[in-house]
C-alpha cells in the first residue's frame, strides 16, 4: 500500500499523466532491485493477488459491456488500433531480443578470448627452457 500511495501522490504531482498504480509498481520494482525490500516481504500478497487476478478483470469487463453502443460505432478504429499496437509491440520485443542476443554473444566471445589468453600465458610460463 505504501508504494501505491507514493505512486498516487507522484501521479497527482505530475498531473495524472501516469496512473498512480503504475508508478507504485515502478517504485516497488526499484525498491526490490535496490534490495531496500526483500522478495520474501511481498511473497504472500503477490501469490494472493495472482490467484485472484481473474476476478480483478471483472470491473473492466462490465465497463466494456456498458459501452457496447460506442464499441459498435467505433469497432473498426478499435480493431485497427489493436492490430497496429500488437505489431508495434512485437517489433519492439523482436528488436530488443536481437540486441540482447548480440550483446550476450559479444560477452561470451570476450570471455572465451580472455580464457584463451590466460591459457597461453600459463603455457608460456610452464614450458621449460631448451638450454
N, C-alpha and C. Protein backbone atom coordinates (compact mmCIF):
# COMPACT_ATOMS: atom_id res chain seq x y z
N UNK A 1 0.82 -1.20 0.00
CA UNK A 1 0.00 0.00 0.00
C UNK A 1 0.86 1.26 0.00
N UNK A 2 2.03 1.17 0.62
CA UNK A 2 2.92 2.32 0.67
C UNK A 2 3.32 2.76 -0.74
N UNK A 3 3.68 1.79 -1.58
CA UNK A 3 4.11 2.13 -2.93
C UNK A 3 2.95 2.63 -3.78
N UNK A 4 1.76 2.09 -3.55
CA UNK A 4 0.58 2.59 -4.24
C UNK A 4 0.33 4.05 -3.85
N UNK A 5 0.44 4.35 -2.55
CA UNK A 5 0.23 5.72 -2.07
C UNK A 5 1.29 6.66 -2.65
N UNK A 6 2.55 6.21 -2.64
CA UNK A 6 3.62 7.03 -3.22
C UNK A 6 3.36 7.27 -4.71
N UNK A 7 2.95 6.22 -5.41
CA UNK A 7 2.65 6.35 -6.83
C UNK A 7 1.49 7.30 -7.08
N UNK A 8 0.46 7.20 -6.25
CA UNK A 8 -0.69 8.10 -6.41
C UNK A 8 -0.31 9.55 -6.16
N UNK A 9 0.49 9.77 -5.13
CA UNK A 9 0.94 11.14 -4.85
C UNK A 9 1.79 11.68 -6.00
N UNK A 10 2.72 10.85 -6.50
CA UNK A 10 3.57 11.30 -7.60
C UNK A 10 2.74 11.54 -8.86
N UNK A 11 1.75 10.69 -9.09
CA UNK A 11 0.87 10.87 -10.24
C UNK A 11 0.14 12.21 -10.15
N UNK A 12 -0.32 12.52 -8.97
CA UNK A 12 -1.01 13.80 -8.76
C UNK A 12 -0.07 14.97 -9.01
N UNK A 13 1.19 14.83 -8.56
CA UNK A 13 2.17 15.91 -8.73
C UNK A 13 2.46 16.16 -10.21
N UNK A 14 2.52 15.09 -11.01
CA UNK A 14 2.84 15.27 -12.43
C UNK A 14 1.59 15.42 -13.30
N UNK A 15 0.46 15.68 -12.67
CA UNK A 15 -0.76 15.96 -13.41
C UNK A 15 -1.49 14.73 -13.90
N UNK A 16 -1.36 13.63 -13.19
CA UNK A 16 -2.03 12.37 -13.53
C UNK A 16 -1.69 11.88 -14.94
N UNK A 17 -0.49 12.22 -15.39
CA UNK A 17 -0.04 11.79 -16.71
C UNK A 17 0.17 10.27 -16.74
N UNK A 18 0.70 9.73 -15.65
CA UNK A 18 0.89 8.28 -15.49
C UNK A 18 0.06 7.86 -14.29
N UNK A 19 -0.73 6.78 -14.41
CA UNK A 19 -1.56 6.35 -13.27
C UNK A 19 -0.72 6.04 -12.03
N UNK A 20 -1.28 6.34 -10.87
CA UNK A 20 -0.59 6.10 -9.61
C UNK A 20 -0.26 4.64 -9.38
N UNK A 21 -1.12 3.74 -9.82
CA UNK A 21 -0.85 2.32 -9.64
C UNK A 21 0.38 1.88 -10.44
N UNK A 22 0.54 2.45 -11.63
CA UNK A 22 1.70 2.11 -12.46
C UNK A 22 2.97 2.65 -11.82
N UNK A 23 2.93 3.89 -11.36
CA UNK A 23 4.10 4.46 -10.67
C UNK A 23 4.42 3.68 -9.39
N UNK A 24 3.39 3.27 -8.67
CA UNK A 24 3.61 2.48 -7.46
C UNK A 24 4.32 1.17 -7.76
N UNK A 25 3.91 0.49 -8.84
CA UNK A 25 4.57 -0.75 -9.23
C UNK A 25 6.02 -0.48 -9.63
N UNK A 26 6.25 0.64 -10.30
CA UNK A 26 7.61 1.01 -10.67
C UNK A 26 8.46 1.26 -9.43
N UNK A 27 7.91 1.96 -8.45
CA UNK A 27 8.65 2.22 -7.21
C UNK A 27 8.94 0.92 -6.47
N UNK A 28 7.97 0.00 -6.46
CA UNK A 28 8.18 -1.30 -5.83
C UNK A 28 9.29 -2.06 -6.54
N UNK A 29 9.29 -2.03 -7.86
CA UNK A 29 10.33 -2.68 -8.65
C UNK A 29 11.71 -2.12 -8.30
N UNK A 30 11.81 -0.80 -8.23
CA UNK A 30 13.09 -0.16 -7.89
C UNK A 30 13.52 -0.56 -6.49
N UNK A 31 12.59 -0.58 -5.55
CA UNK A 31 12.93 -0.95 -4.17
C UNK A 31 13.41 -2.40 -4.10
N UNK A 32 12.81 -3.28 -4.89
CA UNK A 32 13.25 -4.67 -4.92
C UNK A 32 14.63 -4.79 -5.57
N UNK A 33 14.85 -4.07 -6.65
CA UNK A 33 16.15 -4.13 -7.35
C UNK A 33 17.27 -3.57 -6.48
N UNK A 34 16.97 -2.52 -5.73
CA UNK A 34 17.98 -1.91 -4.86
C UNK A 34 18.11 -2.64 -3.52
N UNK A 35 17.32 -3.70 -3.37
CA UNK A 35 17.32 -4.54 -2.17
C UNK A 35 16.91 -3.75 -0.92
N UNK A 36 16.10 -2.70 -1.12
CA UNK A 36 15.51 -1.98 0.01
C UNK A 36 14.44 -2.87 0.63
N UNK A 37 13.72 -3.58 -0.23
CA UNK A 37 12.71 -4.55 0.20
C UNK A 37 13.15 -5.92 -0.28
N UNK A 38 13.06 -6.91 0.58
CA UNK A 38 13.40 -8.28 0.22
C UNK A 38 12.17 -8.96 -0.39
N UNK A 39 12.38 -9.84 -1.38
CA UNK A 39 11.23 -10.50 -2.02
C UNK A 39 10.32 -11.25 -1.05
N UNK A 40 10.88 -11.81 0.01
CA UNK A 40 10.01 -12.56 0.94
C UNK A 40 9.01 -11.65 1.66
N UNK A 41 9.26 -10.35 1.66
CA UNK A 41 8.31 -9.41 2.27
C UNK A 41 7.03 -9.26 1.45
N UNK A 42 7.10 -9.53 0.15
CA UNK A 42 5.93 -9.36 -0.71
C UNK A 42 5.43 -10.68 -1.29
N UNK A 43 6.03 -11.80 -0.89
CA UNK A 43 5.64 -13.10 -1.43
C UNK A 43 4.16 -13.42 -1.21
N UNK A 44 3.71 -13.34 0.04
CA UNK A 44 2.35 -13.79 0.35
C UNK A 44 1.30 -12.96 -0.37
N UNK A 45 1.45 -11.65 -0.38
CA UNK A 45 0.46 -10.80 -1.04
C UNK A 45 0.51 -10.98 -2.55
N UNK A 46 1.71 -11.18 -3.10
CA UNK A 46 1.80 -11.37 -4.55
C UNK A 46 1.15 -12.68 -4.97
N UNK A 47 1.33 -13.74 -4.18
CA UNK A 47 0.67 -15.01 -4.50
C UNK A 47 -0.85 -14.86 -4.41
N UNK A 48 -1.31 -14.16 -3.40
CA UNK A 48 -2.75 -13.95 -3.24
C UNK A 48 -3.32 -13.17 -4.42
N UNK A 49 -2.69 -12.06 -4.77
CA UNK A 49 -3.21 -11.24 -5.87
C UNK A 49 -3.17 -11.98 -7.20
N UNK A 50 -2.14 -12.78 -7.39
CA UNK A 50 -2.06 -13.58 -8.62
C UNK A 50 -3.17 -14.61 -8.67
N UNK A 51 -3.51 -15.18 -7.54
CA UNK A 51 -4.55 -16.22 -7.52
C UNK A 51 -5.94 -15.65 -7.81
N UNK A 52 -6.18 -14.39 -7.52
CA UNK A 52 -7.50 -13.80 -7.79
C UNK A 52 -7.48 -12.84 -8.97
N UNK A 53 -6.46 -12.94 -9.81
CA UNK A 53 -6.30 -11.99 -10.91
C UNK A 53 -7.51 -11.96 -11.84
N UNK A 54 -8.09 -13.11 -12.12
CA UNK A 54 -9.27 -13.14 -12.99
C UNK A 54 -10.40 -12.30 -12.45
N UNK A 55 -10.60 -12.34 -11.15
CA UNK A 55 -11.65 -11.56 -10.51
C UNK A 55 -11.40 -10.05 -10.66
N UNK A 56 -10.14 -9.67 -10.70
CA UNK A 56 -9.80 -8.26 -10.80
C UNK A 56 -10.14 -7.67 -12.16
N UNK A 57 -10.33 -8.53 -13.17
CA UNK A 57 -10.69 -8.05 -14.50
C UNK A 57 -12.20 -7.90 -14.70
N UNK A 58 -13.01 -8.34 -13.75
CA UNK A 58 -14.46 -8.25 -13.88
C UNK A 58 -14.93 -6.80 -14.05
N UNK A 59 -14.48 -5.85 -13.25
CA UNK A 59 -14.95 -4.47 -13.45
C UNK A 59 -14.64 -3.93 -14.85
N UNK A 60 -13.48 -4.28 -15.39
CA UNK A 60 -13.16 -3.81 -16.74
C UNK A 60 -14.10 -4.44 -17.76
N UNK A 61 -14.42 -5.71 -17.57
CA UNK A 61 -15.35 -6.39 -18.47
C UNK A 61 -16.75 -5.78 -18.40
N UNK A 62 -17.19 -5.48 -17.20
CA UNK A 62 -18.51 -4.84 -17.03
C UNK A 62 -18.49 -3.46 -17.67
N UNK A 63 -17.40 -2.75 -17.53
CA UNK A 63 -17.28 -1.43 -18.15
C UNK A 63 -17.39 -1.52 -19.67
N UNK A 64 -16.79 -2.55 -20.26
CA UNK A 64 -16.90 -2.73 -21.71
C UNK A 64 -18.34 -3.01 -22.12
N UNK A 65 -19.01 -3.87 -21.36
CA UNK A 65 -20.40 -4.22 -21.69
C UNK A 65 -21.30 -2.99 -21.62
N UNK A 66 -21.05 -2.11 -20.68
CA UNK A 66 -21.89 -0.91 -20.56
C UNK A 66 -21.65 0.07 -21.70
N UNK A 67 -20.54 -0.10 -22.41
CA UNK A 67 -20.20 0.83 -23.51
C UNK A 67 -20.38 0.19 -24.89
N UNK A 68 -21.21 -0.84 -25.00
CA UNK A 68 -21.40 -1.54 -26.27
C UNK A 68 -21.82 -0.63 -27.43
N UNK A 69 -22.70 0.35 -27.21
CA UNK A 69 -23.05 1.23 -28.35
C UNK A 69 -21.83 1.97 -28.92
N UNK A 70 -20.97 2.44 -28.06
CA UNK A 70 -19.76 3.14 -28.52
C UNK A 70 -18.83 2.17 -29.23
N UNK A 71 -18.69 0.96 -28.66
CA UNK A 71 -17.84 -0.05 -29.28
C UNK A 71 -18.37 -0.42 -30.66
N UNK A 72 -19.68 -0.57 -30.80
CA UNK A 72 -20.28 -0.89 -32.10
C UNK A 72 -20.03 0.24 -33.11
N UNK A 73 -20.07 1.47 -32.65
CA UNK A 73 -19.89 2.60 -33.54
C UNK A 73 -18.44 2.71 -34.02
N UNK A 74 -17.49 2.44 -33.14
CA UNK A 74 -16.07 2.64 -33.46
C UNK A 74 -15.29 1.33 -33.53
N UNK A 75 -15.94 0.21 -33.82
CA UNK A 75 -15.26 -1.09 -33.78
C UNK A 75 -14.08 -1.15 -34.74
N UNK A 76 -14.20 -0.54 -35.91
CA UNK A 76 -13.12 -0.61 -36.89
C UNK A 76 -11.88 0.15 -36.42
N UNK A 77 -12.07 1.27 -35.76
CA UNK A 77 -10.95 2.05 -35.22
C UNK A 77 -10.31 1.28 -34.06
N UNK A 78 -11.13 0.70 -33.22
CA UNK A 78 -10.62 -0.10 -32.09
C UNK A 78 -9.83 -1.28 -32.61
N UNK A 79 -10.36 -1.98 -33.59
CA UNK A 79 -9.68 -3.14 -34.16
C UNK A 79 -8.35 -2.74 -34.80
N UNK A 80 -8.36 -1.66 -35.57
CA UNK A 80 -7.15 -1.17 -36.21
C UNK A 80 -6.08 -0.81 -35.17
N UNK A 81 -6.49 -0.13 -34.12
CA UNK A 81 -5.52 0.25 -33.08
C UNK A 81 -4.98 -0.97 -32.36
N UNK A 82 -5.82 -1.99 -32.17
CA UNK A 82 -5.35 -3.22 -31.52
C UNK A 82 -4.33 -3.93 -32.41
N UNK A 83 -4.61 -4.02 -33.70
CA UNK A 83 -3.70 -4.70 -34.62
C UNK A 83 -2.38 -3.94 -34.72
N UNK A 84 -2.45 -2.62 -34.90
CA UNK A 84 -1.23 -1.82 -35.03
C UNK A 84 -0.40 -1.84 -33.74
N UNK A 85 -1.04 -1.73 -32.61
CA UNK A 85 -0.28 -1.75 -31.35
C UNK A 85 0.34 -3.12 -31.11
N UNK A 86 -0.35 -4.19 -31.51
CA UNK A 86 0.22 -5.53 -31.37
C UNK A 86 1.45 -5.68 -32.25
N UNK A 87 1.38 -5.20 -33.48
CA UNK A 87 2.53 -5.26 -34.39
C UNK A 87 3.69 -4.45 -33.84
N UNK A 88 3.40 -3.26 -33.31
CA UNK A 88 4.46 -2.42 -32.76
C UNK A 88 5.12 -3.09 -31.56
N UNK A 89 4.34 -3.68 -30.68
CA UNK A 89 4.90 -4.36 -29.51
C UNK A 89 5.77 -5.53 -29.96
N UNK A 90 5.27 -6.30 -30.92
CA UNK A 90 6.05 -7.45 -31.42
C UNK A 90 7.37 -6.98 -32.04
N UNK A 91 7.34 -5.88 -32.78
CA UNK A 91 8.56 -5.37 -33.40
C UNK A 91 9.55 -4.90 -32.34
N UNK A 92 9.09 -4.18 -31.35
CA UNK A 92 9.98 -3.68 -30.30
C UNK A 92 10.59 -4.85 -29.52
N UNK A 93 9.78 -5.85 -29.20
CA UNK A 93 10.29 -7.02 -28.47
C UNK A 93 11.31 -7.76 -29.32
N UNK A 94 11.02 -7.91 -30.62
CA UNK A 94 11.96 -8.61 -31.50
C UNK A 94 13.29 -7.89 -31.60
N UNK A 95 13.25 -6.57 -31.75
CA UNK A 95 14.49 -5.79 -31.84
C UNK A 95 15.26 -5.87 -30.53
N UNK A 96 14.56 -5.74 -29.42
CA UNK A 96 15.22 -5.83 -28.11
C UNK A 96 15.84 -7.21 -27.91
N UNK A 97 15.13 -8.25 -28.28
CA UNK A 97 15.65 -9.61 -28.15
C UNK A 97 16.91 -9.80 -28.99
N UNK A 98 16.90 -9.31 -30.21
CA UNK A 98 18.07 -9.42 -31.07
C UNK A 98 19.27 -8.69 -30.47
N UNK A 99 19.02 -7.51 -29.95
CA UNK A 99 20.13 -6.74 -29.35
C UNK A 99 20.68 -7.45 -28.10
N UNK A 100 19.78 -8.01 -27.28
CA UNK A 100 20.24 -8.75 -26.10
C UNK A 100 21.05 -9.97 -26.51
N UNK A 101 20.62 -10.67 -27.55
CA UNK A 101 21.36 -11.84 -28.00
C UNK A 101 22.72 -11.45 -28.55
N UNK A 102 22.79 -10.37 -29.31
CA UNK A 102 24.07 -9.89 -29.83
C UNK A 102 25.00 -9.51 -28.68
N UNK A 103 24.47 -8.85 -27.69
CA UNK A 103 25.26 -8.44 -26.54
C UNK A 103 25.76 -9.68 -25.78
N UNK A 104 24.89 -10.68 -25.62
CA UNK A 104 25.29 -11.90 -24.91
C UNK A 104 26.38 -12.63 -25.69
N UNK A 105 26.26 -12.69 -27.01
CA UNK A 105 27.30 -13.33 -27.83
C UNK A 105 28.62 -12.58 -27.71
N UNK A 106 28.55 -11.26 -27.70
CA UNK A 106 29.75 -10.45 -27.58
C UNK A 106 30.43 -10.71 -26.24
N UNK A 107 29.63 -10.77 -25.16
CA UNK A 107 30.20 -11.06 -23.85
C UNK A 107 30.81 -12.45 -23.80
N UNK A 108 30.13 -13.42 -24.40
CA UNK A 108 30.63 -14.79 -24.41
C UNK A 108 31.94 -14.86 -25.21
N UNK A 109 32.00 -14.15 -26.33
CA UNK A 109 33.22 -14.14 -27.14
C UNK A 109 34.38 -13.51 -26.37
N UNK A 110 34.11 -12.40 -25.68
CA UNK A 110 35.15 -11.76 -24.87
C UNK A 110 35.63 -12.68 -23.76
N UNK A 111 34.71 -13.42 -23.16
CA UNK A 111 35.08 -14.35 -22.10
C UNK A 111 35.97 -15.46 -22.65
N UNK A 112 35.64 -15.97 -23.85
CA UNK A 112 36.45 -17.01 -24.46
C UNK A 112 37.84 -16.49 -24.80
N UNK A 113 37.91 -15.25 -25.31
CA UNK A 113 39.22 -14.67 -25.62
C UNK A 113 40.07 -14.51 -24.37
N UNK A 114 39.47 -14.05 -23.27
CA UNK A 114 40.20 -13.91 -22.01
C UNK A 114 40.72 -15.26 -21.55
N UNK A 115 39.88 -16.28 -21.67
CA UNK A 115 40.27 -17.61 -21.25
C UNK A 115 41.43 -18.12 -22.09
N UNK A 116 41.38 -17.88 -23.41
CA UNK A 116 42.47 -18.31 -24.29
C UNK A 116 43.76 -17.59 -23.94
N UNK A 117 43.66 -16.28 -23.67
CA UNK A 117 44.85 -15.52 -23.29
C UNK A 117 45.45 -16.03 -21.98
N UNK A 118 44.59 -16.34 -21.02
CA UNK A 118 45.08 -16.88 -19.75
C UNK A 118 45.76 -18.22 -19.96
N UNK A 119 45.19 -19.06 -20.81
CA UNK A 119 45.80 -20.36 -21.09
C UNK A 119 47.15 -20.20 -21.78
N UNK A 120 47.24 -19.26 -22.73
CA UNK A 120 48.50 -19.02 -23.42
C UNK A 120 49.56 -18.51 -22.45
N UNK A 121 49.16 -17.63 -21.53
CA UNK A 121 50.10 -17.11 -20.55
C UNK A 121 50.60 -18.21 -19.62
N UNK A 122 49.72 -19.08 -19.19
CA UNK A 122 50.14 -20.16 -18.29
C UNK A 122 51.01 -21.17 -19.01
N UNK A 123 50.75 -21.45 -20.29
CA UNK A 123 51.60 -22.40 -21.02
C UNK A 123 52.96 -21.79 -21.31
N UNK A 124 53.06 -20.49 -21.48
CA UNK A 124 54.35 -19.83 -21.70
C UNK A 124 55.19 -19.89 -20.43
N UNK A 125 54.58 -19.80 -19.28
CA UNK A 125 55.34 -19.85 -18.02
C UNK A 125 55.74 -21.27 -17.67
N UNK A 126 55.04 -22.26 -18.16
CA UNK A 126 55.30 -23.66 -17.79
C UNK A 126 56.35 -24.28 -18.70
N UNK A 127 56.43 -23.86 -19.96
CA UNK A 127 57.37 -24.50 -20.88
C UNK A 127 58.81 -24.34 -20.43
N UNK A 128 59.53 -25.47 -20.37
CA UNK A 128 60.95 -25.41 -19.93
C UNK A 128 61.82 -24.79 -21.00
N UNK A 129 62.90 -24.19 -20.56
CA UNK A 129 63.87 -23.60 -21.50
C UNK A 129 64.64 -24.72 -22.18
N UNK A 130 65.01 -24.52 -23.44
CA UNK A 130 65.75 -25.53 -24.22
C UNK A 130 67.24 -25.28 -24.18
N UNK A 131 67.82 -24.93 -23.08
CA UNK A 131 69.27 -24.65 -22.97
C UNK A 131 70.06 -25.88 -22.96
